Short mmCIF file of C-alpha atoms and ligand atoms in Angstrom, two decimals:
data_model
loop_
_atom_site.label_atom_id
_atom_site.label_comp_id
_atom_site.label_asym_id
_atom_site.label_seq_id
_atom_site.Cartn_x
_atom_site.Cartn_y
_atom_site.Cartn_z
CA MET A 1 25.40 10.03 -3.05
CA TYR A 2 23.47 7.17 -5.01
CA ALA A 3 25.87 8.27 -8.00
CA GLN A 4 28.66 7.94 -5.75
CA LEU A 5 27.69 4.53 -4.34
CA VAL A 6 26.98 3.00 -7.66
CA THR A 7 29.41 3.46 -9.98
CA SER A 8 32.23 1.13 -10.20
CA GLU A 9 35.46 1.79 -12.76
CA GLY A 10 36.27 -0.58 -15.42
CA GLY A 11 39.31 -2.74 -14.99
CA LYS A 12 42.26 -0.89 -15.03
CA ALA A 13 45.29 -1.70 -16.93
CA ARG A 14 49.15 -1.82 -14.68
CA GLU A 15 50.47 1.21 -16.71
CA ALA A 16 47.49 3.23 -16.07
CA MET A 17 47.51 2.76 -12.34
CA THR A 18 49.02 5.26 -9.77
CA PRO A 19 51.89 3.76 -7.73
CA GLU A 20 49.26 3.68 -4.84
CA GLU A 21 46.85 1.70 -6.99
CA ALA A 22 49.88 -0.81 -8.25
CA ALA A 23 50.99 -1.23 -4.57
CA PHE A 24 47.45 -1.92 -3.46
CA GLN A 25 46.90 -4.01 -6.61
CA ASP A 26 50.27 -6.49 -5.37
CA ARG A 27 48.52 -6.85 -2.07
CA ILE A 28 45.59 -8.44 -3.50
CA ASP A 29 47.80 -10.42 -5.79
CA ARG A 30 49.67 -11.72 -3.07
CA GLY A 31 46.13 -12.97 -1.63
CA GLU A 32 46.71 -10.17 1.49
CA LYS A 33 43.17 -9.11 3.14
CA ILE A 34 42.27 -5.71 3.07
CA GLU A 35 41.49 -4.09 6.31
CA PRO A 36 38.98 -0.99 7.06
CA LYS A 37 41.31 1.65 7.65
CA GLU A 38 43.96 0.92 4.96
CA TRP A 39 44.26 2.61 1.88
CA MET A 40 42.00 1.50 -0.86
CA PRO A 41 41.36 3.01 -4.37
CA GLU A 42 38.04 4.70 -4.41
CA GLY A 43 36.06 2.02 -6.82
CA TYR A 44 37.48 -0.90 -4.82
CA ARG A 45 35.55 0.85 -1.99
CA LYS A 46 32.38 1.56 -4.07
CA THR A 47 32.18 -1.25 -5.44
CA LEU A 48 32.36 -3.32 -2.29
CA ILE A 49 29.83 -0.97 -0.64
CA ARG A 50 27.68 -1.73 -3.95
CA GLN A 51 27.89 -5.50 -3.47
CA ILE A 52 27.98 -5.81 0.03
CA GLY A 53 24.93 -3.60 0.12
CA GLN A 54 22.96 -5.38 -2.20
CA HIS A 55 23.62 -8.66 -0.54
CA ALA A 56 22.59 -7.59 2.93
CA HIS A 57 19.41 -5.90 1.45
CA SER A 58 18.67 -9.69 -0.21
CA GLU A 59 19.03 -11.21 3.01
CA ILE A 60 16.40 -8.51 4.81
CA VAL A 61 13.95 -8.77 1.78
CA GLY A 62 14.81 -12.33 1.41
CA GLN A 63 13.12 -12.55 4.22
CA LEU A 64 9.69 -11.79 3.11
CA PRO A 65 8.92 -14.92 0.83
CA GLU A 66 9.54 -17.39 3.37
CA GLY A 67 7.65 -15.51 6.38
CA ASN A 68 4.96 -15.42 4.24
CA TRP A 69 4.86 -19.23 5.18
CA ILE A 70 5.59 -19.47 9.17
CA THR A 71 1.81 -18.75 10.15
CA ARG A 72 1.01 -21.61 7.72
CA ALA A 73 3.55 -24.74 8.05
CA PRO A 74 2.00 -27.92 7.90
CA THR A 75 3.32 -28.73 11.56
CA LEU A 76 4.84 -27.04 14.62
CA GLU A 77 8.09 -28.64 13.78
CA ARG A 78 8.23 -26.76 10.52
CA LYS A 79 6.91 -23.78 11.99
CA GLN A 80 10.16 -23.85 14.44
CA ILE A 81 12.83 -24.55 11.69
CA LEU A 82 10.99 -22.00 9.15
CA LEU A 83 11.12 -19.78 12.04
CA ALA A 84 14.44 -20.18 12.94
CA LYS A 85 15.82 -19.77 8.87
CA VAL A 86 14.13 -16.65 8.52
CA GLN A 87 15.77 -15.28 11.64
CA ASP A 88 19.15 -16.31 10.31
CA GLU A 89 18.58 -13.93 7.58
CA ALA A 90 18.26 -11.17 9.60
CA GLY A 91 21.22 -11.91 11.39
CA HIS A 92 23.09 -12.45 7.95
CA GLY A 93 21.74 -9.14 6.85
CA LEU A 94 23.06 -7.83 10.11
CA TYR A 95 26.68 -8.82 9.80
CA LEU A 96 26.39 -7.55 5.82
CA TYR A 97 25.62 -4.19 6.82
CA SER A 98 28.05 -4.10 9.58
CA ALA A 99 30.90 -4.76 7.24
CA ALA A 100 29.46 -2.24 4.73
CA GLU A 101 29.90 0.00 7.36
CA THR A 102 33.50 0.14 8.02
CA LEU A 103 33.45 1.30 4.68
CA GLY A 104 32.29 4.82 5.44
CA VAL A 105 28.33 4.06 4.82
CA SER A 106 25.87 3.93 7.77
CA ARG A 107 23.11 0.83 7.52
CA ASP A 108 20.36 4.12 7.49
CA GLU A 109 21.82 5.51 4.16
CA LEU A 110 21.83 1.86 2.53
CA ILE A 111 18.39 1.28 3.70
CA ASP A 112 16.97 4.74 2.42
CA LEU A 113 18.70 3.66 -1.11
CA LEU A 114 17.10 0.54 -0.84
CA HIS A 115 13.55 2.08 -0.45
CA ALA A 116 14.01 4.81 -2.76
CA GLY A 117 14.64 2.11 -5.16
CA LYS A 118 18.21 2.88 -5.90
CA MET A 119 19.95 -0.05 -4.82
CA LYS A 120 19.11 -3.41 -5.63
CA TYR A 121 18.64 -6.30 -3.69
CA SER A 122 18.75 -10.37 -5.44
CA SER A 123 16.11 -10.82 -8.45
CA ILE A 124 14.77 -14.04 -6.56
CA PHE A 125 12.77 -12.44 -4.17
CA ASN A 126 10.62 -10.79 -6.69
CA TYR A 127 9.06 -13.91 -7.26
CA PRO A 128 6.06 -15.13 -5.20
CA THR A 129 6.11 -18.42 -2.91
CA LEU A 130 2.51 -19.93 -3.87
CA THR A 131 2.85 -23.01 -1.96
CA TRP A 132 4.42 -24.97 0.82
CA ALA A 133 6.41 -26.84 -1.74
CA ASP A 134 7.83 -23.53 -2.37
CA MET A 135 9.87 -23.51 1.03
CA GLY A 136 11.23 -26.70 -0.30
CA ALA A 137 12.37 -25.23 -3.67
CA VAL A 138 13.63 -22.10 -2.12
CA GLY A 139 15.64 -23.86 0.78
CA TRP A 140 17.00 -26.41 -2.01
CA LEU A 141 17.58 -23.94 -4.92
CA VAL A 142 17.72 -20.04 -3.79
CA ASP A 143 19.60 -21.02 -0.65
CA GLY A 144 21.92 -23.86 -2.63
CA ALA A 145 22.52 -20.93 -5.45
CA ALA A 146 23.39 -18.63 -2.76
CA ILE A 147 26.27 -21.06 -0.96
CA MET A 148 27.61 -21.43 -4.72
CA ASN A 149 27.98 -17.72 -4.90
CA GLN A 150 29.07 -17.28 -0.98
CA VAL A 151 31.73 -20.16 -0.53
CA PRO A 152 33.95 -18.53 -3.00
CA LEU A 153 33.80 -15.45 -1.16
CA GLN A 154 35.32 -16.29 2.09
CA ARG A 155 38.27 -15.95 0.22
CA THR A 156 37.16 -12.44 -0.92
CA SER A 157 40.00 -9.83 -0.61
CA TYR A 158 38.06 -7.53 1.88
CA GLY A 159 38.73 -8.70 5.86
CA PRO A 160 35.24 -8.10 7.24
CA TYR A 161 33.19 -9.12 4.22
CA SER A 162 35.30 -12.49 4.27
CA ARG A 163 34.66 -12.68 7.89
CA ALA A 164 31.33 -12.43 7.80
CA MET A 165 31.22 -14.87 4.64
CA ILE A 166 32.34 -17.80 6.92
CA ARG A 167 29.66 -17.31 9.37
CA ILE A 168 27.21 -16.84 7.16
CA CYS A 169 27.79 -19.65 4.94
CA LYS A 170 28.09 -22.42 7.82
CA GLU A 171 24.30 -21.14 8.18
CA GLU A 172 23.21 -21.47 4.72
CA SER A 173 24.04 -25.14 4.53
CA PHE A 174 21.66 -26.07 7.13
CA HIS A 175 19.56 -23.99 5.29
CA GLN A 176 19.84 -25.79 1.93
CA ARG A 177 19.21 -29.24 3.84
CA GLN A 178 15.92 -28.40 5.35
CA GLY A 179 14.93 -27.39 2.17
CA TYR A 180 15.92 -30.53 0.53
CA ASP A 181 13.96 -32.13 3.37
CA ILE A 182 11.01 -30.64 2.70
CA MET A 183 11.19 -31.38 -1.12
CA MET A 184 12.16 -35.38 -0.07
CA LYS A 185 8.88 -35.43 1.92
CA MET A 186 6.59 -33.69 -1.26
CA ALA A 187 8.26 -35.71 -3.82
CA LYS A 188 7.66 -39.27 -2.45
CA GLY A 189 4.13 -38.29 -0.61
CA THR A 190 1.25 -38.66 -2.47
CA PRO A 191 0.68 -38.12 -6.09
CA GLU A 192 -0.63 -34.53 -5.20
CA GLN A 193 2.05 -33.66 -3.32
CA LYS A 194 4.91 -34.98 -5.68
CA ALA A 195 2.76 -32.34 -8.03
CA MET A 196 3.58 -29.49 -5.99
CA ALA A 197 7.15 -30.30 -5.49
CA GLN A 198 7.73 -30.71 -9.44
CA ASP A 199 5.25 -27.44 -9.94
CA ALA A 200 7.66 -25.38 -7.12
CA LEU A 201 10.43 -26.56 -9.38
CA ASN A 202 9.35 -25.68 -12.76
CA ARG A 203 8.70 -21.99 -10.84
CA PHE A 204 11.95 -21.63 -9.24
CA TRP A 205 14.35 -23.64 -11.81
CA PHE A 206 15.23 -20.37 -14.25
CA PRO A 207 14.65 -17.76 -11.73
CA SER A 208 17.48 -19.36 -9.41
CA LEU A 209 19.60 -19.69 -12.22
CA MET A 210 19.48 -15.78 -12.97
CA MET A 211 20.63 -15.07 -8.88
CA PHE A 212 24.22 -15.46 -10.76
CA GLY A 213 23.72 -12.34 -12.52
CA PRO A 214 23.51 -11.84 -16.28
CA SER A 215 25.82 -14.06 -18.93
CA ASP A 216 29.65 -13.51 -18.53
CA LYS A 217 29.16 -11.25 -21.98
CA ASP A 218 26.75 -8.90 -20.23
CA SER A 219 28.43 -8.40 -16.65
CA VAL A 220 29.68 -5.29 -16.43
CA HIS A 221 31.15 -5.32 -13.27
CA SER A 222 33.24 -9.13 -13.13
CA ALA A 223 36.30 -8.23 -14.53
CA GLN A 224 37.26 -5.16 -12.14
CA SER A 225 35.55 -7.13 -8.74
CA MET A 226 37.75 -10.59 -10.04
CA ALA A 227 40.94 -8.40 -10.55
CA TRP A 228 40.41 -7.18 -7.11
CA LYS A 229 38.91 -10.33 -5.16
CA ILE A 230 35.77 -8.65 -4.96
CA LYS A 231 34.01 -11.76 -6.67
CA MET A 232 36.44 -14.76 -7.31
CA ASN A 233 34.41 -16.66 -9.99
CA THR A 234 32.58 -15.31 -13.48
CA ASN A 235 28.46 -15.82 -13.03
CA ASP A 236 28.61 -18.05 -16.16
CA GLU A 237 31.36 -20.33 -13.91
CA LEU A 238 29.23 -20.49 -10.91
CA ARG A 239 25.74 -21.30 -12.95
CA GLN A 240 27.74 -24.28 -14.48
CA LYS A 241 28.62 -25.58 -11.12
CA PHE A 242 25.19 -24.92 -9.19
CA VAL A 243 23.20 -26.71 -12.35
CA ASP A 244 25.90 -29.82 -12.48
CA GLN A 245 25.62 -29.89 -8.72
CA THR A 246 21.73 -30.00 -8.76
CA VAL A 247 20.60 -31.92 -11.59
CA PRO A 248 21.46 -35.21 -9.67
CA GLN A 249 19.41 -33.90 -6.61
CA ALA A 250 16.54 -33.30 -8.52
CA GLU A 251 17.34 -37.18 -10.30
CA TYR A 252 17.15 -38.55 -6.89
CA LEU A 253 13.94 -36.60 -6.13
CA GLY A 254 12.57 -38.22 -8.96
CA LEU A 255 11.54 -34.58 -10.49
CA THR A 256 12.35 -33.21 -13.57
CA VAL A 257 14.71 -30.24 -14.28
CA PRO A 258 12.35 -27.74 -16.51
CA ASP A 259 14.43 -27.68 -19.37
CA PRO A 260 14.21 -29.72 -22.50
CA GLU A 261 17.59 -28.48 -23.92
CA LEU A 262 19.39 -30.22 -20.43
CA LYS A 263 21.38 -32.36 -21.49
CA TRP A 264 24.98 -33.95 -20.08
CA ASN A 265 28.17 -32.95 -22.01
CA GLU A 266 31.07 -35.86 -21.57
CA GLU A 267 33.47 -33.54 -23.36
CA LYS A 268 33.09 -30.41 -20.59
CA GLY A 269 32.82 -32.91 -18.07
CA GLY A 270 28.91 -30.90 -16.98
CA TYR A 271 25.85 -30.27 -18.20
CA ASP A 272 24.76 -28.04 -21.40
CA PHE A 273 21.57 -26.48 -20.42
CA SER A 274 19.50 -23.51 -21.71
CA GLU A 275 19.74 -19.76 -20.80
CA PRO A 276 17.44 -18.31 -18.67
CA ASP A 277 15.08 -15.70 -19.90
CA TRP A 278 17.28 -12.43 -19.67
CA SER A 279 14.69 -9.97 -20.82
CA GLU A 280 12.72 -11.43 -18.02
CA PHE A 281 15.48 -10.98 -15.51
CA PHE A 282 16.11 -7.35 -16.57
CA ALA A 283 12.69 -6.62 -16.32
CA VAL A 284 12.74 -8.40 -12.33
CA ILE A 285 16.28 -6.14 -11.66
CA SER A 286 14.51 -2.79 -13.01
CA GLY A 287 11.56 -3.07 -10.64
CA ASN A 288 9.00 -4.75 -13.14
CA GLY A 289 9.17 -8.28 -11.39
CA PRO A 290 5.55 -9.90 -10.07
CA CYS A 291 6.52 -8.96 -6.65
CA ASN A 292 8.96 -5.99 -6.47
CA GLU A 293 6.11 -3.44 -5.52
CA GLU A 294 4.80 -6.04 -2.95
CA ARG A 295 8.45 -6.57 -1.42
CA LEU A 296 9.45 -2.74 -1.57
CA GLY A 297 6.22 -1.91 0.22
CA ALA A 298 6.71 -4.27 3.03
CA ARG A 299 9.80 -3.28 3.84
CA VAL A 300 9.33 0.63 3.96
CA LYS A 301 6.16 -0.48 5.89
CA ALA A 302 7.95 -2.33 8.38
CA TRP A 303 10.56 0.45 8.66
CA GLU A 304 8.09 3.41 8.97
CA ASP A 305 6.19 0.86 11.94
CA GLY A 306 9.18 0.33 13.76
CA ALA A 307 10.24 4.44 13.91
CA TRP A 308 8.75 4.25 17.37
CA VAL A 309 10.83 1.56 18.91
CA ARG A 310 14.41 3.08 17.41
CA GLU A 311 13.24 6.44 18.85
CA GLY A 312 12.89 4.62 22.04
CA LEU A 313 16.03 2.95 21.74
CA MET A 314 17.85 5.77 20.85
CA ALA A 315 16.16 7.99 23.58
CA HIS A 316 17.24 5.14 26.32
CA ALA A 317 20.70 5.34 25.28
CA LYS A 318 21.28 8.88 25.50
CA LYS A 319 19.61 8.67 28.89
CA GLN A 320 22.21 6.05 29.92
CA ASP A 321 25.31 8.14 28.38
CA ALA A 322 23.69 10.65 30.41
CA ARG A 323 23.50 8.96 33.79
CA ARG A 324 27.31 7.31 33.06
CA ALA A 325 28.71 10.82 32.54
CA ALA A 326 26.81 12.33 35.86
CA ALA A 327 28.46 9.23 37.98
CA ARG A 328 32.03 10.19 36.83
CA VAL A 329 31.69 13.60 37.01
CA ALA A 330 30.50 12.54 40.77
CA ALA A 331 33.28 10.05 41.09
CA GLU A 332 36.00 12.89 40.18
N1 FAQ B 1 19.49 -9.59 -8.82
O1 FAQ B 1 28.22 -6.66 -13.89
P1 FAQ B 1 27.13 -8.05 -12.86
C1 FAQ B 1 20.17 -14.52 -0.48
C2 FAQ B 1 22.82 -6.74 -11.34
S1 FAQ B 1 21.58 -14.06 -0.99
C3 FAQ B 1 19.84 -8.24 -8.84
O2 FAQ B 1 27.46 -8.91 -13.16
P2 FAQ B 1 27.85 -7.94 -10.35
C4 FAQ B 1 20.16 -15.58 1.07
C5 FAQ B 1 24.02 -6.05 -10.43
O3 FAQ B 1 23.96 -5.97 -9.58
C6 FAQ B 1 21.03 -13.61 -2.34
N2 FAQ B 1 20.64 -7.78 -9.50
O4 FAQ B 1 27.39 -7.12 -11.44
C7 FAQ B 1 19.07 -16.28 1.13
C8 FAQ B 1 24.23 -5.14 -11.51
O5 FAQ B 1 23.61 -4.04 -11.33
P3 FAQ B 1 24.18 -2.52 -10.74
C9 FAQ B 1 22.46 -12.34 -2.94
C10 FAQ B 1 21.31 -8.27 -10.04
O6 FAQ B 1 27.94 -7.26 -8.93
C11 FAQ B 1 18.34 -17.46 0.59
C12 FAQ B 1 23.92 -5.60 -12.97
O7 FAQ B 1 22.81 -6.37 -12.66
N3 FAQ B 1 23.85 -12.85 -3.14
O8 FAQ B 1 19.99 -15.34 -1.36
C13 FAQ B 1 21.66 -9.90 -9.92
O9 FAQ B 1 29.31 -8.26 -10.50
C14 FAQ B 1 16.88 -17.51 0.74
C15 FAQ B 1 24.98 -6.22 -13.48
O10 FAQ B 1 25.25 -7.69 -13.35
C16 FAQ B 1 24.78 -11.69 -3.36
O11 FAQ B 1 24.30 -10.47 -3.35
C17 FAQ B 1 20.55 -10.55 -9.53
N4 FAQ B 1 20.64 -11.97 -9.31
O12 FAQ B 1 27.44 -9.75 -10.14
C18 FAQ B 1 17.88 -15.29 1.70
C19 FAQ B 1 26.04 -12.33 -3.29
N5 FAQ B 1 22.86 -10.14 -10.74
O13 FAQ B 1 24.67 -2.72 -9.06
C20 FAQ B 1 16.54 -15.58 1.86
C21 FAQ B 1 27.11 -11.02 -3.55
C22 FAQ B 1 23.36 -9.22 -10.72
O14 FAQ B 1 25.68 -2.19 -11.52
C23 FAQ B 1 16.49 -17.06 1.43
N6 FAQ B 1 27.03 -10.40 -4.74
N7 FAQ B 1 22.64 -7.95 -10.64
O15 FAQ B 1 23.07 -1.58 -11.10
C24 FAQ B 1 27.56 -10.87 -5.74
O16 FAQ B 1 28.08 -12.03 -5.96
C25 FAQ B 1 27.64 -10.26 -7.20
O17 FAQ B 1 27.05 -8.92 -6.74
C26 FAQ B 1 26.42 -10.90 -8.12
C27 FAQ B 1 26.31 -10.02 -9.68
C28 FAQ B 1 26.61 -12.48 -8.85
C29 FAQ B 1 24.74 -11.03 -7.63
#
């Protein structure tokens, strides 16, 4: 099952396509949306399951680094806001699992694959959140990078995914603003608070750049995913846009982006910047990041601890079905 879900075909030349595949590609090229019951190439379905599933897992695992700070938020207002944000991420995970289910895979199957370490989630959530300033950096940079990637996905070719993205993007933009608001308070606060904000930026800058995936030359899925409009931009295009948008925001905060190579390039109309450490990225996505074990362990424990709730709900649903069936028989 795992192999079936995670394999995606390479880009296919038109001459190599079957008539069905060519007609499907024409629909994509015309900008039509593909809906669940319609014919689709197996590779398209598997690539979507991989990407949407990974995205759903990221939302769910992504609750952990912030959930860690709910009880320690500095004010009641900040606690309420953070609680609402973390709850939103759970909702995003649910829309995305539902979108994946329209492709013929169940939520339980996807969760089993995650727990077995056979499906990925975003690398960023394998880094620790050490101080309150990290809540600012996560909202500003991590949600900022997530939006940069997800706004174009609102136009993705698969209907349920594109519709889920529209709602998710609206909520993510609030998340980013709340993060930037925390950063503003810290950066304009005492010297100690400003130092915490700078430290959070130092630790989250390169991991945030890694969220966009490997550089284009190492991206195995981009060519086919872009032909199918499952992805709308390459990893490097979005990373560049993110840097160009974020550097002026750091300057406004009076903080320094931790990259000595960062420099405005007039000719290209964007910043030149250092590549992240790709060996670190590949270690993190292979399970060897600073918090991989802790994150997955927390998810597996939550799943096991929640078994009695799922069983109770199923038993209740079965009883209700039986009562409705009995009432129908009595009414006939
Ligand atoms: N982390 O060929 P490509 C969020 C893997 S949502 C882990 O370039 P692709 C909200 C990739 O899967 C964040 N793995 O792959 C939030 C592939 O491995 P595979 C999540 C990564 O799919 C905020 C291999 O590397 N967003 O944060 C990563 O074409 C705050 C080769 O890479 C999405 O998932 C990575 N960063 O492009 C929640 C958006 N990058 O599967 C809480 C949708 C790459 O063959 C708090 N996804 N890999 O074993 C996408 O747009 C794409 O899947 C990319 C990767 C761009 C992530």
